[in-house]
Tab-separated table of C-alpha atoms in Angstrom:
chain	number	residue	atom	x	y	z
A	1	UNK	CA	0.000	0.000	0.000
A	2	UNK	CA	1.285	3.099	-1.175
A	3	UNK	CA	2.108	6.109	1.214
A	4	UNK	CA	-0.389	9.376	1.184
A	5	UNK	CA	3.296	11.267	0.324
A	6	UNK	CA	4.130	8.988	-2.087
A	7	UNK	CA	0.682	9.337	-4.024
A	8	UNK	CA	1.270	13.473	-3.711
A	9	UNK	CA	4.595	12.790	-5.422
A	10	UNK	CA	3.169	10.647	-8.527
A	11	UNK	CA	0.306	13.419	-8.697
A	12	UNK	CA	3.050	16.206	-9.056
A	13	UNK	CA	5.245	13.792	-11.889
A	14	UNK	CA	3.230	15.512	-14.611
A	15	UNK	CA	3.231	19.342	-13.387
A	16	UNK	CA	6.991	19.371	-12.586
A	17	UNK	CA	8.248	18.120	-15.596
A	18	UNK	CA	6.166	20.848	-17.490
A	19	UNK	CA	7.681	23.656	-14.963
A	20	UNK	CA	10.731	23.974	-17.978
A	21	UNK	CA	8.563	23.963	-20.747
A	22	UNK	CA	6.272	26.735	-18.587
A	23	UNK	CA	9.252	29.192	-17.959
A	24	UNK	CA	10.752	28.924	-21.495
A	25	UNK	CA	7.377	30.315	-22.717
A	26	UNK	CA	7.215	32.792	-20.457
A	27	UNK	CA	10.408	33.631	-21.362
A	28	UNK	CA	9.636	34.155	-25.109
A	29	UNK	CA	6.104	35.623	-23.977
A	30	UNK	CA	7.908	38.366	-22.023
A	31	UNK	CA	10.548	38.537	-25.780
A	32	UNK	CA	7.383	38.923	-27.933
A	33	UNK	CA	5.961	41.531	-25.529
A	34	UNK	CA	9.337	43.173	-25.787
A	35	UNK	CA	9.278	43.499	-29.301
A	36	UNK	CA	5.787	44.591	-30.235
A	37	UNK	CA	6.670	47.384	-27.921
A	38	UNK	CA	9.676	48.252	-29.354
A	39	UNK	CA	7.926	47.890	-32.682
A	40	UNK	CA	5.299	50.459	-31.286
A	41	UNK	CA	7.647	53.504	-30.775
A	42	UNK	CA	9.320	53.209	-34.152
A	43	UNK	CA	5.973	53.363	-35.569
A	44	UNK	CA	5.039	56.260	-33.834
A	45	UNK	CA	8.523	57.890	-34.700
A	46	UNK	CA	8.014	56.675	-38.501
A	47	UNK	CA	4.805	58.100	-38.363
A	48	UNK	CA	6.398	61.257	-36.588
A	49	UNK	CA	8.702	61.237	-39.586
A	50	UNK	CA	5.843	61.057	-42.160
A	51	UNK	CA	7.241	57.702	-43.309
A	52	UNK	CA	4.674	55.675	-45.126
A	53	UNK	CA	6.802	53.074	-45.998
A	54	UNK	CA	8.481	52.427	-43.050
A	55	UNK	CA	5.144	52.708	-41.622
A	56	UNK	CA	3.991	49.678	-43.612
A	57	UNK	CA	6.568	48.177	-42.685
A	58	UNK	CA	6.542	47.728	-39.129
A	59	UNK	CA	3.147	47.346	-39.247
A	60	UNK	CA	3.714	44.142	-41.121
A	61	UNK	CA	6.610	42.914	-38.915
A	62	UNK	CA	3.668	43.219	-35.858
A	63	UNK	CA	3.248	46.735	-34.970
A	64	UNK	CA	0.067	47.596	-33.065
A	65	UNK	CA	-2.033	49.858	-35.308
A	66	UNK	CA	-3.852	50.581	-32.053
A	67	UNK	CA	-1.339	50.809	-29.877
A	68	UNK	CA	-1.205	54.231	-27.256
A	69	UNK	CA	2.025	56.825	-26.483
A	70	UNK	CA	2.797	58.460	-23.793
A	71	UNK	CA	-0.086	60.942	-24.199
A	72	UNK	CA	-2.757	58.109	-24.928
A	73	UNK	CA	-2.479	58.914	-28.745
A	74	UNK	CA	-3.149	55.887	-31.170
A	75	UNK	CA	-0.791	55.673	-34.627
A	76	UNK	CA	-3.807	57.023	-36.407
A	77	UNK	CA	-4.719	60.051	-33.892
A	78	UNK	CA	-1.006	60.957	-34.369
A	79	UNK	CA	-1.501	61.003	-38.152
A	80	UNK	CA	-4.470	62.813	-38.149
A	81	UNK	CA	-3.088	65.873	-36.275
A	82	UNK	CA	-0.020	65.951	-38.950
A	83	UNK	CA	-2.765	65.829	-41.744
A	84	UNK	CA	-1.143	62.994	-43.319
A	85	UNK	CA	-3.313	61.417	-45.739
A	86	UNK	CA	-1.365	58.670	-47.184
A	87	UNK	CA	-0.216	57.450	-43.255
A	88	UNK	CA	-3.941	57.501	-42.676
A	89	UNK	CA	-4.852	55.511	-45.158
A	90	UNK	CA	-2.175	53.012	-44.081
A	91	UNK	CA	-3.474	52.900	-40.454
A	92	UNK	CA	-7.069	52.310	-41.447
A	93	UNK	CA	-6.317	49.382	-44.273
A	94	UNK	CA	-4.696	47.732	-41.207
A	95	UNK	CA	-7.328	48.164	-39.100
A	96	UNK	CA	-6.850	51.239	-36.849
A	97	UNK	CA	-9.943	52.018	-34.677
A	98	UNK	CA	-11.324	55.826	-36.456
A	99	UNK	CA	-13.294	55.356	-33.267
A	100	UNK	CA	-10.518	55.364	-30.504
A	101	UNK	CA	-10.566	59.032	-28.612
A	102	UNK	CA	-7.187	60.798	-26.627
A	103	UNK	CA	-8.162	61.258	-22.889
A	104	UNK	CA	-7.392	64.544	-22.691
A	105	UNK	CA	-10.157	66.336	-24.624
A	106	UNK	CA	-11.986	63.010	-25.677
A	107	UNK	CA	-10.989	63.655	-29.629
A	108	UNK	CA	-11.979	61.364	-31.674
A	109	UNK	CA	-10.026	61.336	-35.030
A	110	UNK	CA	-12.755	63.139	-36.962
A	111	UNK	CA	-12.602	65.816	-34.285
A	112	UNK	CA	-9.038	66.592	-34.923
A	113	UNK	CA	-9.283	66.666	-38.602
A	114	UNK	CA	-12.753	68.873	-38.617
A	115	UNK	CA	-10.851	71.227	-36.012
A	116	UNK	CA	-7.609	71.722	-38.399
A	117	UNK	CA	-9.290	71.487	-41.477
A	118	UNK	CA	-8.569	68.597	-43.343
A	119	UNK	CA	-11.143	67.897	-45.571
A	120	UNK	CA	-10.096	64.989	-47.470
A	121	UNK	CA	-8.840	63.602	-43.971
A	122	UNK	CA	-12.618	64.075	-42.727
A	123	UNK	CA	-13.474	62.627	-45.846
A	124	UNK	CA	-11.421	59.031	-45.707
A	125	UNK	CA	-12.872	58.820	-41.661
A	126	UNK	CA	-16.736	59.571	-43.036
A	127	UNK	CA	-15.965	56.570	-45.863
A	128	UNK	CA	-14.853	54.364	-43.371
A	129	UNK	CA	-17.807	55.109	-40.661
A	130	UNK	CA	-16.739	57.843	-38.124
A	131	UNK	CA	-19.655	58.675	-37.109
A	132	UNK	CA	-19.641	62.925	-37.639
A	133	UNK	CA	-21.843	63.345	-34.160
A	134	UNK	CA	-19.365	62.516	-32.308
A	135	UNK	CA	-18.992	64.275	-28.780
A	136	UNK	CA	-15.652	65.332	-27.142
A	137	UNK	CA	-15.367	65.819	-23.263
A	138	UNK	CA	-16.886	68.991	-23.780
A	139	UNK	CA	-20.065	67.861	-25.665
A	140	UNK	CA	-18.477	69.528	-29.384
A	141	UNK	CA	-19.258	68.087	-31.975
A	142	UNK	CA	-16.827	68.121	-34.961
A	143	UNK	CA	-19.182	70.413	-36.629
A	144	UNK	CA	-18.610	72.486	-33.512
A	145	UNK	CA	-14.983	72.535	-33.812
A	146	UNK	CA	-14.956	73.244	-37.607
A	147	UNK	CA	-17.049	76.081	-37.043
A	148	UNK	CA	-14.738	77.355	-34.279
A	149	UNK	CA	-11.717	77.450	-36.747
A	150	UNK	CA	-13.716	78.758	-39.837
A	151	UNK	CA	-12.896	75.587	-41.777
A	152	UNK	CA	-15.579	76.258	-44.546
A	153	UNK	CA	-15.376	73.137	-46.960
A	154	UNK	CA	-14.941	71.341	-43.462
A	155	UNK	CA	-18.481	72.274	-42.560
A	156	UNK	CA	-20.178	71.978	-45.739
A	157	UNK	CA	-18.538	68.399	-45.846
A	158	UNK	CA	-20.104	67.686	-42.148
A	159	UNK	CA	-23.599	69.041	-42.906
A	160	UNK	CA	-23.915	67.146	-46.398
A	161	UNK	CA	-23.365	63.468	-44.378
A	162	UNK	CA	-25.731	64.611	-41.365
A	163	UNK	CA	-24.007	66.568	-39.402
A	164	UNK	CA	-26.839	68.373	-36.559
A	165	UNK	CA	-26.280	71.881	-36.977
A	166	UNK	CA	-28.285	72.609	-33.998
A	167	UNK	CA	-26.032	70.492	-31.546
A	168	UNK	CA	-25.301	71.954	-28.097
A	169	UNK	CA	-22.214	71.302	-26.560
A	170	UNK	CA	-21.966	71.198	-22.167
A	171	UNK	CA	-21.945	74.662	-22.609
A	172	UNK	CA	-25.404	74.359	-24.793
A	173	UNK	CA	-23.625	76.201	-27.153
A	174	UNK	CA	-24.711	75.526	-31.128
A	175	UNK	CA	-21.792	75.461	-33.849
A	176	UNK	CA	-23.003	78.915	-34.553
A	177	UNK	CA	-22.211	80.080	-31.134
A	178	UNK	CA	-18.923	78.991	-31.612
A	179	UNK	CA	-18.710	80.588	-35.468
A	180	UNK	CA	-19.570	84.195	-34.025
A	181	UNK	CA	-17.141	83.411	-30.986
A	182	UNK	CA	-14.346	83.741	-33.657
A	183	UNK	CA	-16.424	85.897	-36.233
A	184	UNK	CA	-16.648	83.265	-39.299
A	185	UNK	CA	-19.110	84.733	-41.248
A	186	UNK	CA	-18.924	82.326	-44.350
A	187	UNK	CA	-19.591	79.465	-41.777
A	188	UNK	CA	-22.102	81.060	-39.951
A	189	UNK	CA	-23.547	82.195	-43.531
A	190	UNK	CA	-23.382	78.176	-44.159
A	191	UNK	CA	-24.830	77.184	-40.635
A	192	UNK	CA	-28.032	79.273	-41.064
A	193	UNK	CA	-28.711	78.394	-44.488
A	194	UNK	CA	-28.682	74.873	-43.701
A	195	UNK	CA	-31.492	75.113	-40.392
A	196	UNK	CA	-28.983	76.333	-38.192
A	197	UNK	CA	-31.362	78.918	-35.360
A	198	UNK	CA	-30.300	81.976	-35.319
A	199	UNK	CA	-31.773	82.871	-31.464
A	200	UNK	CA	-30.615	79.835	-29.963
A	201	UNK	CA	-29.666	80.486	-26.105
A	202	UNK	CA	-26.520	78.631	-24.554
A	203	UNK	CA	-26.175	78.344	-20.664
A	204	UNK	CA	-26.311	81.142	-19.480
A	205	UNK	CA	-29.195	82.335	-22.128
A	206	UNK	CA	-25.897	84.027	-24.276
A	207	UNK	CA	-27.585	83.931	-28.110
A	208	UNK	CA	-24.367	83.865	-30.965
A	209	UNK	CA	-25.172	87.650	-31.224
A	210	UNK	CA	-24.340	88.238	-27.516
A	211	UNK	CA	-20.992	86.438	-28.027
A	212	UNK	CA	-20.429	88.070	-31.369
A	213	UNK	CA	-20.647	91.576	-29.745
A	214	UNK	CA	-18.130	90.463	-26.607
A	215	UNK	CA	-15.466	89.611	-29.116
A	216	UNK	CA	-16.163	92.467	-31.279
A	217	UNK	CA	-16.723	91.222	-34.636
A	218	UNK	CA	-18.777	94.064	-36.198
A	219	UNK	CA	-19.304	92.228	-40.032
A	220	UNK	CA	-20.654	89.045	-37.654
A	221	UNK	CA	-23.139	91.140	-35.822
A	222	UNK	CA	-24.203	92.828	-38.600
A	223	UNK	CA	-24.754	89.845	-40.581
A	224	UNK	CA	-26.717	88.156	-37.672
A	225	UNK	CA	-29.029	91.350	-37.548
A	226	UNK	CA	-29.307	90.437	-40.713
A	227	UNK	CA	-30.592	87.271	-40.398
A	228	UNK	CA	-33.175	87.611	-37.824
A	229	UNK	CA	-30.943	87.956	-34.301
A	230	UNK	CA	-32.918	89.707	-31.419
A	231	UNK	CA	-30.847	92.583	-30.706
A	232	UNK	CA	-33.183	92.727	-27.631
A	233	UNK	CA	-32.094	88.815	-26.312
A	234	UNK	CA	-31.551	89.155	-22.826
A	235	UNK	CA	-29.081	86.884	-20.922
A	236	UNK	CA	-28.754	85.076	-17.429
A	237	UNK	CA	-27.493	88.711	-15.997
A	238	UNK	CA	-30.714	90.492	-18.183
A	239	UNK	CA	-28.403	92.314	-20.284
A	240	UNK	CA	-29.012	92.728	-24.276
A	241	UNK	CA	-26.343	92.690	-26.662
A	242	UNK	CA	-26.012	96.295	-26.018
A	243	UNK	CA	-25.363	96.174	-22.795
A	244	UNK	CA	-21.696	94.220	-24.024
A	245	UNK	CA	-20.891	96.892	-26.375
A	246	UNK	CA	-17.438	98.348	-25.491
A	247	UNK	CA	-16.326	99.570	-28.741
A	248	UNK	CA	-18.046	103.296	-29.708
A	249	UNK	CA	-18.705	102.662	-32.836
A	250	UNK	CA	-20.056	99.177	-32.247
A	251	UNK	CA	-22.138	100.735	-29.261
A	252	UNK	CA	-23.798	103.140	-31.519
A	253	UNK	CA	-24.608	100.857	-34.415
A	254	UNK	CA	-26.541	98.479	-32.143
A	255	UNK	CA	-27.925	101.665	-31.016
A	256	UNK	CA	-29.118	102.402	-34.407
A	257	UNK	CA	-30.029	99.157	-35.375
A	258	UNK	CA	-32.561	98.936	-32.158
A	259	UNK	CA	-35.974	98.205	-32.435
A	260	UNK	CA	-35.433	97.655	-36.218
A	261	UNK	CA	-36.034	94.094	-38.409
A	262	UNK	CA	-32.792	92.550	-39.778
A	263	UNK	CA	-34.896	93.208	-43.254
A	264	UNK	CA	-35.110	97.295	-42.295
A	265	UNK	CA	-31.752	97.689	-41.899
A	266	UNK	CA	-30.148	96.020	-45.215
């Protein structure tokens, strides 16, 4: 009759003559892991380099086409903000995720190419099924962003594959908000044409002609008058765009314009 120790020992035969075979592929898990990585920077400095080929390359040899730097960018988020078409392409034939945001601000790659204007970049992402409502950590849309920078063929791009032009952001600001923020006229002539409301109220009940008149922009209030803004709009504090009128001139045109249709004035 066999001992209870001597049982234990026959038991343990098969898992201690597997204990080399376990370390040696741990070992050459721990050299794959190893290389992937190293694989990973050199494609985010060939890709920093605006090497295509190279790019290709490593992505064939095992390169992560999703991998994330020190600042939680993918390969293709990277790309994107140098505006380099042909390294985009790359990324998404592999399989890059057009879906995968930065932490930071929550961009999505369609974000960053709206915000900087690269149309055919916005393009390739739409093809592929970015999806162009889309909301960063700050509820903008890339429509928002666009609209922000003045990025004209950017917008019109946006609105043609369904873009909302009405979107608020955590700020319930619209995309017009944001176009008479920086005075953009041509997108804000784009915006409207296309449904955008002219007497839409953010947060703190600021319409785009309230912000228009803060920053200034003269030919942007003018052209919202224009189109319908209530030069009477009062905000969370009750004041009218008047009320945020520093500049003379600017002052007394709102003065004039008071009380008068958008259709009396022009």
């Amino acid at each position: 009759m066999w001992s209870k120790k001597t049982i234990l020992l026959i038991l343990l035969i098969p898992f201690l003559t597997m204990m080399p075979s376990v370390e040696k592929n741990l070992t050459v898990s721990r050299a794959v892991a190893e290389t992937r990585e190293k694989l990973n920077r050199k494609l985010f400095e060939a890709i920093k380099m605006g090497d295509a080929e190279l790019v290709e390359e490593l992505i064939e040899k095992g390169a992560d086409v999703n991998a994330r730097d020190k600042n939680n960018y993918t390969p293709l988020l990277r790309a994107v903000s140098r505006g380099d078409l042909k390294i985009v392409k790359i990324l998404i034939e592999h399989g890059a995720d057009i879906k995968a945001k930065e932490k930071f601000f929550g961009y999505a790659p369609i974000h960053i190419a709206a915000m900087k204007g690269y149309t055919e970049i916005v393009k390739l992402l739409i093809k592929h099924g970015a999806d162009v409502n889309v909301k960063d950590k700050y509820g903008d849309t890339p429509l928002h962003l666009a609209a922000l920078e003045g990025h004209e063929d950017v917008v019109k791009l946006l609105i043609e594959n369904g873009a909302d032009v009405n979107a608020l952001n955590a700020r319930r600001w619209t995309p017009l908000h944001k176009a008479a923020l920086t005075g953009k006229v041509g997108v804000a002539r784009i915006l409207i044409e296309n449904g955008a409301k002219v007497n839409v109220f953010g947060r703190s009940k600021e319409t785009p002609l309230h912000l228009a008149v803060m920053r200034k922009h003269k030919k942007m209030v003018l052209f919202l008058v224009k189109k319908g803004a209530d030069i009477n709009a009062k905000d969370i504090r009750k004041r009218t765009p008047l009320d945020y009128a520093r500049v003379e001139d600017l002052k007394k045109l709102l003065q004039k314009l008071g009380g008068k249709r958008g259709s009396e004035i022009f």
